[in-house]
Amino acid sequence: MVDGQGKVHLVTGGSRGIGRAICLTLSGPGDVVYFNHYDPDEAAAQETVALLDQAGVRAFAQKFDVGDPEQSRAWVEQAAQAQGRLDNLINNAGITMDALLVRMTPEQFERVLRVNLVGAFYCLQAAAKVMMKQRSGSIVNVASVAGQIGNPGQANYAASKAGLMALTKTAAKELAGRGVRVNAVAPGFIETEMTAAVPEKIADLMKAMIPLGRAGQPADVADVVAFLCSDAARYLTGQVLHVGGGLYM
Ligand code: NAP
């Protein structure tokens, strides 16, 4: 955890997995974290709120689909209005709906693009307007190694993550002149509920390909996100940092 300075952080998909680790790592006492989630079962989100509470961080959880333009924009705008500033936005919410290319339905393709890429665009656009005015801010998009190397069964997911990387670079170029940095992380194989759904045989094959010899943990990604949002990364923008134990070089 970093020392809080009354900063305001927005994290999509903060109820569990990598998003929860980001909420906890990015913030410190005195900070404010807004995060969203989509599961009607609020238990995981409430646990994240409790953990932030214990760390002296004010937390606001909201349930909505990040792929909904009105709700995503309103979430960002209301947070900025209530706090009077916006320091960091982390577009982390993501889903998979795997199927081989020839069997993938239009619904599977479009839903994954909507949540992973279009939702990130809605939040990024709303946050950019606030950050450009205040002439500071950092945005980090959570992409994936799949966006660069592809993955069988994940045409939708890989396309959404490649799109996120292109969105990152374009936004970085457009916003740099106003003091706003935009970067991405591309995790490899991280142990969360998302990867728990991967069949054991495939998971073992993937782990065997990781040069550092282990699957990643949510904190491994969260630490890099916190670095990208910190002053130590003040001269970094438009970058995609791979956090995969060397899976992609
Ligand atoms: P996870 O454990 O499945 O968590 C996903 C998070 O996204 C949850 O908080 C979930 O909230 C939220 N979410 C899902 N659909 C949403 C929607 N429509 N609107 C708002 N929130 C939504 O996944 P994870 O492994 O932590 O992944 C986090 C990010 O890292 C994703 O973008 C993923 O693609 C990326 N990533 C993960 C890995 C990996 O190995 N795990 C590798 C590369 C990239 P609810 O539970 O409430 O729905």
GROMACS .gro file of C-alpha atoms and ligand atoms in nm:
model
  297
    1MET     CA    1   0.000   0.000   0.000
    2VAL     CA    2   0.118   0.352  -0.082
    3ASP     CA    3   0.082   0.658   0.141
    4GLY     CA    4  -0.250   0.823   0.063
    5GLN     CA    5  -0.261   1.191  -0.019
    6GLY     CA    6  -0.635   1.243  -0.049
    7LYS     CA    7  -0.627   1.106  -0.401
    8VAL     CA    8  -0.933   0.991  -0.591
    9HIS     CA    9  -0.914   0.658  -0.774
   10LEU     CA   10  -1.171   0.496  -1.003
   11VAL     CA   11  -1.144   0.123  -1.070
   12THR     CA   12  -1.383  -0.078  -1.287
   13GLY     CA   13  -1.441  -0.436  -1.178
   14GLY     CA   14  -1.299  -0.381  -0.831
   15SER     CA   15  -1.501  -0.640  -0.643
   16ARG     CA   16  -1.255  -0.928  -0.677
   17GLY     CA   17  -0.944  -1.061  -0.850
   18ILE     CA   18  -0.700  -0.814  -1.003
   19GLY     CA   19  -0.942  -0.522  -0.960
   20ARG     CA   20  -0.965  -0.569  -0.584
   21ALA     CA   21  -0.585  -0.590  -0.559
   22ILE     CA   22  -0.560  -0.266  -0.759
   23CYS     CA   23  -0.807  -0.089  -0.527
   24LEU     CA   24  -0.602  -0.193  -0.224
   25THR     CA   25  -0.256  -0.128  -0.367
   26LEU     CA   26  -0.328   0.203  -0.534
   27SER     CA   27  -0.483   0.373  -0.234
   28GLY     CA   28  -0.365   0.476   0.111
   29PRO     CA   29  -0.521   0.633   0.421
   30GLY     CA   30  -0.717   0.944   0.333
   31ASP     CA   31  -0.777   0.840  -0.027
   32VAL     CA   32  -1.112   0.773  -0.190
   33VAL     CA   33  -1.180   0.472  -0.413
   34TYR     CA   34  -1.482   0.436  -0.639
   35PHE     CA   35  -1.521   0.093  -0.793
   36ASN     CA   36  -1.794  -0.086  -0.980
   37HIS     CA   37  -1.901  -0.445  -1.032
   38TYR     CA   38  -2.184  -0.622  -1.210
   39ASP     CA   39  -2.280  -0.932  -1.009
   40PRO     CA   40  -2.613  -0.882  -0.828
   41ASP     CA   41  -2.455  -1.077  -0.540
   42GLU     CA   42  -2.286  -0.792  -0.356
   43ALA     CA   43  -2.079  -1.010  -0.119
   44ALA     CA   44  -1.746  -0.973  -0.301
   45ALA     CA   45  -1.794  -0.598  -0.347
   46GLN     CA   46  -1.877  -0.558   0.021
   47GLU     CA   47  -1.561  -0.747   0.114
   48THR     CA   48  -1.353  -0.508  -0.096
   49VAL     CA   49  -1.524  -0.213   0.075
   50ALA     CA   50  -1.447  -0.364   0.417
   51LEU     CA   51  -1.080  -0.419   0.328
   52LEU     CA   52  -1.047  -0.060   0.205
   53ASP     CA   53  -1.224   0.063   0.518
   54GLN     CA   54  -0.972  -0.120   0.738
   55ALA     CA   55  -0.695   0.055   0.543
   56GLY     CA   56  -0.843   0.398   0.613
   57VAL     CA   57  -0.968   0.443   0.258
   58ARG     CA   58  -1.319   0.569   0.185
   59ALA     CA   59  -1.477   0.329  -0.062
   60PHE     CA   60  -1.785   0.360  -0.278
   61ALA     CA   61  -1.906   0.050  -0.462
   62GLN     CA   62  -2.165   0.069  -0.737
   63LYS     CA   63  -2.331  -0.207  -0.935
   64PHE     CA   64  -2.368  -0.140  -1.306
   65ASP     CA   65  -2.264  -0.277  -1.643
   66VAL     CA   66  -1.954  -0.094  -1.764
   67GLY     CA   67  -2.084  -0.152  -2.117
   68ASP     CA   68  -2.375   0.085  -2.051
   69PRO     CA   69  -2.276   0.431  -2.181
   70GLU     CA   70  -2.506   0.638  -1.958
   71GLN     CA   71  -2.420   0.458  -1.636
   72SER     CA   72  -2.046   0.456  -1.702
   73ARG     CA   73  -2.035   0.825  -1.784
   74ALA     CA   74  -2.256   0.916  -1.488
   75TRP     CA   75  -2.035   0.712  -1.252
   76VAL     CA   76  -1.720   0.900  -1.356
   77GLU     CA   77  -1.888   1.241  -1.362
   78GLN     CA   78  -2.055   1.198  -1.023
   79ALA     CA   79  -1.729   1.086  -0.859
   80ALA     CA   80  -1.542   1.383  -1.005
   81GLN     CA   81  -1.816   1.623  -0.898
   82ALA     CA   82  -1.838   1.487  -0.545
   83GLN     CA   83  -1.460   1.490  -0.489
   84GLY     CA   84  -1.369   1.789  -0.702
   85ARG     CA   85  -1.092   1.596  -0.876
   86LEU     CA   86  -0.996   1.266  -1.034
   87ASP     CA   87  -0.643   1.128  -1.006
   88ASN     CA   88  -0.652   0.778  -1.151
   89LEU     CA   89  -0.885   0.568  -1.365
   90ILE     CA   90  -0.814   0.198  -1.401
   91ASN     CA   91  -1.017   0.021  -1.669
   92ASN     CA   92  -0.996  -0.331  -1.528
   93ALA     CA   93  -1.342  -0.487  -1.573
   94GLY     CA   94  -1.324  -0.778  -1.814
   95ILE     CA   95  -1.498  -1.098  -1.909
   96THR     CA   96  -1.434  -1.402  -2.127
   97MET     CA   97  -1.689  -1.594  -2.337
   98ASP     CA   98  -1.466  -1.850  -2.506
   99ALA     CA   99  -1.554  -2.048  -2.818
  100LEU     CA  100  -1.366  -2.157  -3.124
  101LEU     CA  101  -1.390  -1.901  -3.402
  102VAL     CA  102  -1.622  -2.101  -3.626
  103ARG     CA  103  -1.863  -2.162  -3.337
  104MET     CA  104  -1.853  -1.817  -3.178
  105THR     CA  105  -2.192  -1.644  -3.188
  106PRO     CA  106  -2.230  -1.275  -3.272
  107GLU     CA  107  -2.361  -1.228  -2.917
  108GLN     CA  108  -2.045  -1.380  -2.766
  109PHE     CA  109  -1.822  -1.165  -2.984
  110GLU     CA  110  -2.013  -0.843  -2.926
  111ARG     CA  111  -2.066  -0.885  -2.552
  112VAL     CA  112  -1.696  -0.934  -2.481
  113LEU     CA  113  -1.604  -0.635  -2.700
  114ARG     CA  114  -1.869  -0.425  -2.524
  115VAL     CA  115  -1.752  -0.497  -2.171
  116ASN     CA  116  -1.376  -0.512  -2.227
  117LEU     CA  117  -1.326  -0.241  -2.488
  118VAL     CA  118  -1.634  -0.023  -2.537
  119GLY     CA  119  -1.691   0.008  -2.161
  120ALA     CA  120  -1.330   0.118  -2.116
  121PHE     CA  121  -1.382   0.381  -2.386
  122TYR     CA  122  -1.689   0.524  -2.207
  123CYS     CA  123  -1.504   0.560  -1.876
  124LEU     CA  124  -1.185   0.686  -2.039
  125GLN     CA  125  -1.370   0.952  -2.238
  126ALA     CA  126  -1.557   1.081  -1.932
  127ALA     CA  127  -1.241   1.079  -1.717
  128ALA     CA  128  -1.034   1.246  -1.989
  129LYS     CA  129  -1.266   1.548  -1.990
  130VAL     CA  130  -1.213   1.599  -1.615
  131MET     CA  131  -0.839   1.525  -1.620
  132MET     CA  132  -0.771   1.751  -1.920
  133LYS     CA  133  -0.931   2.042  -1.734
  134GLN     CA  134  -0.731   1.977  -1.417
  135ARG     CA  135  -0.421   1.914  -1.632
  136SER     CA  136  -0.323   1.598  -1.448
  137GLY     CA  137  -0.424   1.237  -1.415
  138SER     CA  138  -0.330   0.884  -1.502
  139ILE     CA  139  -0.532   0.621  -1.684
  140VAL     CA  140  -0.433   0.254  -1.695
  141ASN     CA  141  -0.611   0.000  -1.911
  142VAL     CA  142  -0.586  -0.366  -1.818
  143ALA     CA  143  -0.524  -0.547  -2.145
  144SER     CA  144  -0.383  -0.901  -2.182
  145VAL     CA  145  -0.098  -1.089  -2.342
  146ALA     CA  146  -0.374  -1.248  -2.557
  147GLY     CA  147  -0.414  -0.911  -2.730
  148GLN     CA  148  -0.065  -0.944  -2.868
  149ILE     CA  149  -0.016  -1.315  -2.928
  150GLY     CA  150  -0.377  -1.435  -2.974
  151ASN     CA  151  -0.524  -1.741  -2.804
  152PRO     CA  152  -0.731  -2.025  -2.950
  153GLY     CA  153  -1.094  -1.992  -2.841
  154GLN     CA  154  -1.055  -1.624  -2.757
  155ALA     CA  155  -1.108  -1.435  -3.084
  156ASN     CA  156  -1.344  -1.197  -2.903
  157TYR     CA  157  -1.124  -1.153  -2.596
  158ALA     CA  158  -0.797  -1.115  -2.788
  159ALA     CA  159  -0.956  -0.861  -3.025
  160SER     CA  160  -1.092  -0.661  -2.730
  161LYS     CA  161  -0.751  -0.651  -2.562
  162ALA     CA  162  -0.567  -0.556  -2.883
  163GLY     CA  163  -0.824  -0.279  -2.920
  164LEU     CA  164  -0.750  -0.162  -2.566
  165MET     CA  165  -0.381  -0.130  -2.651
  166ALA     CA  166  -0.460   0.082  -2.958
  167LEU     CA  167  -0.703   0.291  -2.752
  168THR     CA  168  -0.428   0.340  -2.493
  169LYS     CA  169  -0.177   0.470  -2.747
  170THR     CA  170  -0.423   0.700  -2.921
  171ALA     CA  171  -0.550   0.844  -2.593
  172ALA     CA  172  -0.189   0.888  -2.476
  173LYS     CA  173  -0.110   1.096  -2.784
  174GLU     CA  174  -0.425   1.306  -2.754
  175LEU     CA  175  -0.398   1.374  -2.381
  176ALA     CA  176  -0.022   1.411  -2.326
  177GLY     CA  177  -0.027   1.786  -2.397
  178ARG     CA  178  -0.272   1.831  -2.108
  179GLY     CA  179  -0.058   1.644  -1.857
  180VAL     CA  180  -0.262   1.322  -1.864
  181ARG     CA  181  -0.078   0.991  -1.904
  182VAL     CA  182  -0.240   0.678  -2.047
  183ASN     CA  183  -0.074   0.336  -2.022
  184ALA     CA  184  -0.172  -0.030  -2.022
  185VAL     CA  185  -0.069  -0.345  -1.846
  186ALA     CA  186  -0.090  -0.679  -2.021
  187PRO     CA  187  -0.110  -0.955  -1.761
  188GLY     CA  188  -0.012  -1.310  -1.852
  189PHE     CA  189  -0.160  -1.596  -1.649
  190ILE     CA  190  -0.283  -1.461  -1.314
  191GLU     CA  191  -0.460  -1.675  -1.053
  192THR     CA  192  -0.813  -1.537  -1.020
  193GLU     CA  193  -1.169  -1.666  -1.069
  194MET     CA  194  -1.126  -1.591  -1.440
  195THR     CA  195  -0.838  -1.836  -1.481
  196ALA     CA  196  -0.988  -2.085  -1.234
  197ALA     CA  197  -1.233  -2.159  -1.516
  198VAL     CA  198  -0.949  -2.270  -1.749
  199PRO     CA  199  -0.929  -2.652  -1.773
  200GLU     CA  200  -0.643  -2.787  -1.557
  201LYS     CA  201  -0.454  -2.939  -1.851
  202ILE     CA  202  -0.446  -2.609  -2.041
  203ALA     CA  203  -0.360  -2.414  -1.726
  204ASP     CA  204  -0.063  -2.645  -1.662
  205LEU     CA  205   0.055  -2.601  -2.022
  206MET     CA  206   0.037  -2.224  -1.987
  207LYS     CA  207   0.222  -2.222  -1.655
  208ALA     CA  208   0.497  -2.438  -1.807
  209MET     CA  209   0.557  -2.163  -2.064
  210ILE     CA  210   0.625  -1.893  -1.800
  211PRO     CA  211   1.001  -1.826  -1.769
  212LEU     CA  212   0.971  -1.709  -1.406
  213GLY     CA  213   0.820  -2.049  -1.329
  214ARG     CA  214   0.491  -1.960  -1.160
  215ALA     CA  215   0.148  -1.820  -1.228
  216GLY     CA  216   0.102  -1.456  -1.134
  217GLN     CA  217  -0.095  -1.322  -0.839
  218PRO     CA  218  -0.332  -1.023  -0.852
  219ALA     CA  219  -0.081  -0.822  -0.645
  220ASP     CA  220   0.185  -0.874  -0.914
  221VAL     CA  221  -0.034  -0.678  -1.155
  222ALA     CA  222  -0.158  -0.426  -0.898
  223ASP     CA  223   0.199  -0.325  -0.807
  224VAL     CA  224   0.273  -0.239  -1.172
  225VAL     CA  225  -0.053  -0.044  -1.203
  226ALA     CA  226   0.036   0.151  -0.887
  227PHE     CA  227   0.379   0.224  -1.034
  228LEU     CA  228   0.223   0.352  -1.358
  229CYS     CA  229   0.001   0.585  -1.156
  230SER     CA  230   0.286   0.709  -0.940
  231ASP     CA  231   0.522   1.001  -0.994
  232ALA     CA  232   0.797   0.746  -1.060
  233ALA     CA  233   0.627   0.686  -1.397
  234ARG     CA  234   0.591   1.057  -1.478
  235TYR     CA  235   0.783   1.016  -1.807
  236LEU     CA  236   0.585   0.710  -1.925
  237THR     CA  237   0.286   0.732  -2.151
  238GLY     CA  238   0.140   0.518  -2.429
  239GLN     CA  239   0.319   0.209  -2.299
  240VAL     CA  240   0.200  -0.148  -2.260
  241LEU     CA  241   0.382  -0.319  -1.972
  242HIS     CA  242   0.366  -0.698  -1.982
  243VAL     CA  243   0.316  -0.854  -1.639
  244GLY     CA  244   0.346  -1.221  -1.716
  245GLY     CA  245   0.666  -1.356  -1.567
  246GLY     CA  246   0.828  -1.329  -1.908
  247LEU     CA  247   0.550  -1.512  -2.097
  248TYR     CA  248   0.580  -1.253  -2.372
  249MET     CA  249   0.911  -1.085  -2.456
  250NAP     P1  250  -1.229  -1.171  -1.245
  250NAP     O1  251  -1.170  -1.231  -1.124
  250NAP     O2  252  -1.325  -1.249  -1.326
  250NAP     O3  253  -1.293  -1.030  -1.207
  250NAP     C1  254  -1.358  -0.953  -1.303
  250NAP     C2  255  -1.408  -0.823  -1.244
  250NAP     O4  256  -1.477  -0.751  -1.346
  250NAP     C3  257  -1.507  -0.846  -1.131
  250NAP     O5  258  -1.493  -0.746  -1.035
  250NAP     C4  259  -1.641  -0.832  -1.203
  250NAP     O6  260  -1.746  -0.791  -1.118
  250NAP     C5  261  -1.610  -0.722  -1.302
  250NAP     N1  262  -1.704  -0.721  -1.415
  250NAP     C6  263  -1.732  -0.822  -1.501
  250NAP     N2  264  -1.822  -0.783  -1.592
  250NAP     C7  265  -1.851  -0.653  -1.564
  250NAP     C8  266  -1.937  -0.557  -1.623
  250NAP     N3  267  -2.013  -0.586  -1.729
  250NAP     N4  268  -1.944  -0.434  -1.567
  250NAP     C9  269  -1.868  -0.404  -1.459
  250NAP     N5  270  -1.785  -0.491  -1.399
  250NAP    C10  271  -1.776  -0.614  -1.451
  250NAP     O7  272  -1.113  -1.130  -1.348
  250NAP     P2  273  -0.959  -1.095  -1.327
  250NAP     O8  274  -0.881  -1.215  -1.359
  250NAP     O9  275  -0.939  -1.024  -1.198
  250NAP    O10  276  -0.939  -0.994  -1.449
  250NAP    C11  277  -0.934  -0.853  -1.434
  250NAP    C12  278  -0.886  -0.794  -1.566
  250NAP    O11  279  -0.758  -0.849  -1.598
  250NAP    C13  280  -0.977  -0.829  -1.684
  250NAP    O12  281  -0.985  -0.719  -1.772
  250NAP    C14  282  -0.904  -0.944  -1.750
  250NAP    O13  283  -0.934  -0.953  -1.887
  250NAP    C15  284  -0.760  -0.903  -1.728
  250NAP     N6  285  -0.665  -1.013  -1.738
  250NAP    C16  286  -0.670  -1.118  -1.652
  250NAP    C17  287  -0.579  -1.220  -1.666
  250NAP    C18  288  -0.576  -1.337  -1.573
  250NAP    O14  289  -0.493  -1.427  -1.596
  250NAP     N7  290  -0.657  -1.343  -1.470
  250NAP    C19  291  -0.484  -1.217  -1.769
  250NAP    C20  292  -0.484  -1.110  -1.855
  250NAP    C21  293  -0.574  -1.007  -1.838
  250NAP     P3  294  -1.868  -0.892  -1.082
  250NAP    O15  295  -1.809  -1.014  -1.023
  250NAP    O16  296  -1.954  -0.817  -0.988
  250NAP    O17  297  -1.934  -0.918  -1.212
   0.00000   0.00000   0.00000
